[in-house]
Short mmCIF file of C-alpha atoms in Angstrom, two decimals:
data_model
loop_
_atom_site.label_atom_id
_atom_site.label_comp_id
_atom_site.label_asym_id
_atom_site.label_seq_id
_atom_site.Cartn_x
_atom_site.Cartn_y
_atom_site.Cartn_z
CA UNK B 1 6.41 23.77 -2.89
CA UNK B 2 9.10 22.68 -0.48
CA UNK B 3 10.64 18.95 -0.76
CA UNK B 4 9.21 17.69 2.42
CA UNK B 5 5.37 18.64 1.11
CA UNK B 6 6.45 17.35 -2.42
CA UNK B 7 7.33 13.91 -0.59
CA UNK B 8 4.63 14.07 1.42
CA UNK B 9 1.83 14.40 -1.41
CA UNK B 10 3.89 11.94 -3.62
CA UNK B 11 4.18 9.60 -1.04
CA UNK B 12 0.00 9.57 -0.60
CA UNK B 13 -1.14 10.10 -4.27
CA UNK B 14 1.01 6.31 -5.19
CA UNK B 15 0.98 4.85 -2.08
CA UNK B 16 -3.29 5.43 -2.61
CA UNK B 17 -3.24 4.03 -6.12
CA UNK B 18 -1.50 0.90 -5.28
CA UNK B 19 -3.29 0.17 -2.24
CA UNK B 20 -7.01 0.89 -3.53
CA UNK B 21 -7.57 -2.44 -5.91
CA UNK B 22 -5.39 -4.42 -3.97
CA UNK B 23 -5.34 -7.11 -1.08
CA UNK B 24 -4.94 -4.77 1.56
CA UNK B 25 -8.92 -3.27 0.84
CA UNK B 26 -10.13 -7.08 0.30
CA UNK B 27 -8.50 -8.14 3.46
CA UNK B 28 -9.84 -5.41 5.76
CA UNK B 29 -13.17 -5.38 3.97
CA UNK B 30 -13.37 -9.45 5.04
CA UNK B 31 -12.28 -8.64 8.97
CA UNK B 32 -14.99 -6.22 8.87
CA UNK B 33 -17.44 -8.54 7.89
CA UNK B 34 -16.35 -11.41 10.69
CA UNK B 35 -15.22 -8.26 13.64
CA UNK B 36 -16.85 -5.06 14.76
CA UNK B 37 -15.55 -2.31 12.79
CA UNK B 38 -13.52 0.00 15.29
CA UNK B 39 -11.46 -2.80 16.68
CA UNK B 40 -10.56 -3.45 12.86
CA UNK B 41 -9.38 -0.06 12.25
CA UNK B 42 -7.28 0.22 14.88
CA UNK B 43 -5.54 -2.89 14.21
CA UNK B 44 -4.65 -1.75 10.85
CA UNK B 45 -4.39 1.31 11.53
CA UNK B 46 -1.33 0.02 13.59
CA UNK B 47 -0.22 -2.38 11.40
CA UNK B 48 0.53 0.55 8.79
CA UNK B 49 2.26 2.85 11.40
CA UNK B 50 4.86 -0.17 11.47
CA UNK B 51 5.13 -1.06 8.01
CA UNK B 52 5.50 2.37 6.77
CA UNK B 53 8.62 2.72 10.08
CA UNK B 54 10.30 -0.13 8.27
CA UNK B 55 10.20 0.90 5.06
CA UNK B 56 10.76 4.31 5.47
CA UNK B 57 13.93 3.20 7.59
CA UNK B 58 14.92 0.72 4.74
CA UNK B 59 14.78 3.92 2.35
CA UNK B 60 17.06 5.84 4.95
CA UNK B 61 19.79 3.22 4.58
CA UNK B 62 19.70 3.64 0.79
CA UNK B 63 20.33 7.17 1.20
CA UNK B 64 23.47 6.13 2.65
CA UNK B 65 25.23 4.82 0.03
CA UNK B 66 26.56 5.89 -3.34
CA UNK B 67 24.02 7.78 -5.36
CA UNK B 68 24.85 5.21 -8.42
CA UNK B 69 23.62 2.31 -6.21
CA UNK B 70 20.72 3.84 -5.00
CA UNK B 71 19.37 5.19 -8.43
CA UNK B 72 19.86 1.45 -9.48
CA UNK B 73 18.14 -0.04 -6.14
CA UNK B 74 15.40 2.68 -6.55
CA UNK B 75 14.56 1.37 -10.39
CA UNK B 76 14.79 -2.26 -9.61
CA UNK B 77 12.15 -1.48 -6.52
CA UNK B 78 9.94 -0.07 -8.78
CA UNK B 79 10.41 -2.51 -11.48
CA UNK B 80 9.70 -5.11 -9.58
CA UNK B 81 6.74 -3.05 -7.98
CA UNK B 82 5.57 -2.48 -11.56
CA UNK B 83 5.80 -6.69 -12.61
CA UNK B 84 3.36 -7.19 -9.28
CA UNK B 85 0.87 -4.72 -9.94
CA UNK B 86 1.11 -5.26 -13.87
CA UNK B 87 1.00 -9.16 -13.04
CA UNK B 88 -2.24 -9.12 -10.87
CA UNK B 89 -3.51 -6.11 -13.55
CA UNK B 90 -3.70 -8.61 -16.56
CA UNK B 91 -4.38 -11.74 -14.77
CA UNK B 92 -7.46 -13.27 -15.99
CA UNK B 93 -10.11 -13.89 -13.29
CA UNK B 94 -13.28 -11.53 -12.49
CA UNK B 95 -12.80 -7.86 -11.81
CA UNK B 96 -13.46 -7.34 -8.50
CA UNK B 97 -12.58 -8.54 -4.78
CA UNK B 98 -13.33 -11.95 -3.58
CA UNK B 99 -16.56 -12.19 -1.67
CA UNK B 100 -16.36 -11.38 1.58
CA UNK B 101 -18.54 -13.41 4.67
CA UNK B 102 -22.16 -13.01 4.86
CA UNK B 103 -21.23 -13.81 8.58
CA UNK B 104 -22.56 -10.72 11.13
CA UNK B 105 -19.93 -9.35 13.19
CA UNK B 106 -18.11 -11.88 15.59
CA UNK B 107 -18.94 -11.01 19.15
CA UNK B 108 -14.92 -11.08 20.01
CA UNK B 109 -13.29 -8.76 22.55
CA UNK B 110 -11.74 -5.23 21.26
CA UNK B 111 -8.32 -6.74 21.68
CA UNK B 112 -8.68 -9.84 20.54
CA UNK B 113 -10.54 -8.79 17.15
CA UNK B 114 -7.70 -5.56 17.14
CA UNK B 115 -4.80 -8.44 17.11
CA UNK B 116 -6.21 -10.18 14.43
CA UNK B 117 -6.96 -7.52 12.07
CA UNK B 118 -3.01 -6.27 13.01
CA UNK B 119 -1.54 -9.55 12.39
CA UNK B 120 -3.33 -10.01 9.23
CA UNK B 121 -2.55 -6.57 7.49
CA UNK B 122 1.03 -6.64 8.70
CA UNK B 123 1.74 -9.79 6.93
CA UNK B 124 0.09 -8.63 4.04
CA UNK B 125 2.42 -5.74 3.56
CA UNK B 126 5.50 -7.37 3.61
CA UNK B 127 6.96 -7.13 0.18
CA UNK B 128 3.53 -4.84 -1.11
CA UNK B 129 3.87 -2.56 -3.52
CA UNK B 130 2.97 0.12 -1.11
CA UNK B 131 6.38 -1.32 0.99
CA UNK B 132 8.06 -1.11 -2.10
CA UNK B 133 6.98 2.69 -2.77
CA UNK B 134 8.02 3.97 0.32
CA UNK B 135 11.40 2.70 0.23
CA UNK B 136 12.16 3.34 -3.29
CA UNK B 137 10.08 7.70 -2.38
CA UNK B 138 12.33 7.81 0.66
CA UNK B 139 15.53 6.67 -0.73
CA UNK B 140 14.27 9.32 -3.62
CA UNK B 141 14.10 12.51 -1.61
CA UNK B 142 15.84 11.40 1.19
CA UNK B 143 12.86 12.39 3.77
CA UNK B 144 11.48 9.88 5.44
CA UNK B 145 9.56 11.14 8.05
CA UNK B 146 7.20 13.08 5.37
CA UNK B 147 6.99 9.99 3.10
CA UNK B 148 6.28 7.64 5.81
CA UNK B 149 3.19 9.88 6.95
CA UNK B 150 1.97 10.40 3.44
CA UNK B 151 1.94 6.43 2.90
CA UNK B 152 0.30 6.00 6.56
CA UNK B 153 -2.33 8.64 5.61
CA UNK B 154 -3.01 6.97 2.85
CA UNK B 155 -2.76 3.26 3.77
CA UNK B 156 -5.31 4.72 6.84
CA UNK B 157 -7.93 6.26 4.04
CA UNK B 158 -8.02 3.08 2.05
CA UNK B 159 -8.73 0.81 5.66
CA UNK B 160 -11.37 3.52 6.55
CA UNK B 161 -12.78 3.40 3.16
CA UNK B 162 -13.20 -0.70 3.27
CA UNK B 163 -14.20 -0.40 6.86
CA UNK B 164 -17.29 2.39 6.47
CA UNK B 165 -17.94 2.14 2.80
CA UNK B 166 -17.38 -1.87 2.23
CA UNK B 167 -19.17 -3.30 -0.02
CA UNK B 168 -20.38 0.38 -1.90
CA UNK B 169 -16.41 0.60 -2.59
CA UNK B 170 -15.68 -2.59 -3.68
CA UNK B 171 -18.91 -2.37 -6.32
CA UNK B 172 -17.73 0.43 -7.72
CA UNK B 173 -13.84 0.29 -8.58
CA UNK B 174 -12.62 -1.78 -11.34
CA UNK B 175 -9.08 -2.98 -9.69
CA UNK B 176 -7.69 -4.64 -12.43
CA UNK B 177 -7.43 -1.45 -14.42
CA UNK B 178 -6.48 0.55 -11.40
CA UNK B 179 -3.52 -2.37 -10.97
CA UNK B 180 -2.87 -1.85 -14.19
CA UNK B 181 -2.56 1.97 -14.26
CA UNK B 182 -0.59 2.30 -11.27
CA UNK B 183 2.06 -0.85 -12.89
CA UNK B 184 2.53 1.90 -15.47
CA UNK B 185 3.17 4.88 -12.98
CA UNK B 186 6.12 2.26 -11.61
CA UNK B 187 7.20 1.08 -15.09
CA UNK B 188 7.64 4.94 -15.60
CA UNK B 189 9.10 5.30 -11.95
CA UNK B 190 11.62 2.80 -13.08
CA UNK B 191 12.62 3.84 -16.72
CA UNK B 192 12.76 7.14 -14.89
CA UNK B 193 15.22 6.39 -12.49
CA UNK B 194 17.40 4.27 -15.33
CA UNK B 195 17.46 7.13 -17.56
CA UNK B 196 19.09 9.19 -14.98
CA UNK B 197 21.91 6.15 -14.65
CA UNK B 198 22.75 6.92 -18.46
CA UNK B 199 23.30 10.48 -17.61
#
């Protein structure tokens, strides 16, 4: 399997486990509920494309300096990635999103409904996990071009999930123990990436 595919499939398999039980399902799943569902999608759907530039680009300029420093920067990323996921895993609190409005679909424009949804998923993202994972993958195997699409595809198939599914999704996934599987995967990201300082 070449590195770029290996980045790629990484990039999508974490990037889908952090994002499925967190805010970033809940928050689209609400806009859905209060805006028509295409003009929804798109706005996320655009809000991702950014978020996973920046981060991938943030991972580029680790790649830059000394491999030392990065392996350090990487493990503190995903340490810290692992405390927020771990965090919200083990918090106490009911198992399951926050209901969403019983509201039908706000008769906004495309745009208008579009800019909201973009707004409200790109300042959701800053400082996610997800974020976090793509700059810590990219600074990792120093391709960011196939780690930013993997993370987009799969940022995308969680938004299209909470925007066709909705409700079906949300009633079925327990995301405190998917938070709390995937602050392992990072824990072990981390420890990972430390062991190979000692070496």
């Amino acid at each position: 399997m070449s590195s770029s595919m290996l980045a790629l499939i990484s990039a999508f398999g974490l990037v889908l486990a952090v994002e499925l039980p967190d805010k970033t399902l809940v928050a689209t799943l609400v806009l859905t509920t209060r805006f028509r569902a295409w003009p929804v999608f798109a706005g996320v759907t655009a809000a991702f494309a950014v978020q996973c530039a920046i981060a991938a680009t943030f991972g580029s300029v680790l790649t830059l300096l000394p491999e030392t420093l990065v392996t350090a920067i990487v493990a503190a990323m995903f340490g810290i990635g692992a405390y927020m996921l771990l965090r919200e895993g083990f918090k106490p609190g009911k198992d399951g999103g926050e209901d969403a409005s019983r509201s039908g679909p706000s008769p906004a424009t495309f745009f208008r409904s579009a800019l909201t949804s973009f707004g409200v998923l790109f300042a959701a993202e800053w400082g996610d996990a997800s974020q976090l994972a793509t700059a810590s993958l990219t600074a990792r195997f120093g391709n960011p071009f196939a780690v930013a699409l993997g993370s987009f595809v799969a940022l995308v198939a969680v938004a299209g999930l909470a925007v066709f599914i909705g409700a079906k999704v949300r009633s079925r996934i327990r995301p405190k123990l998917i938070q709390r599987v995937a602050g392992f995967v990072f824990a072990g990201f981390s420890l990972f990436a430390l062991a190979q300082l000692a070496f």
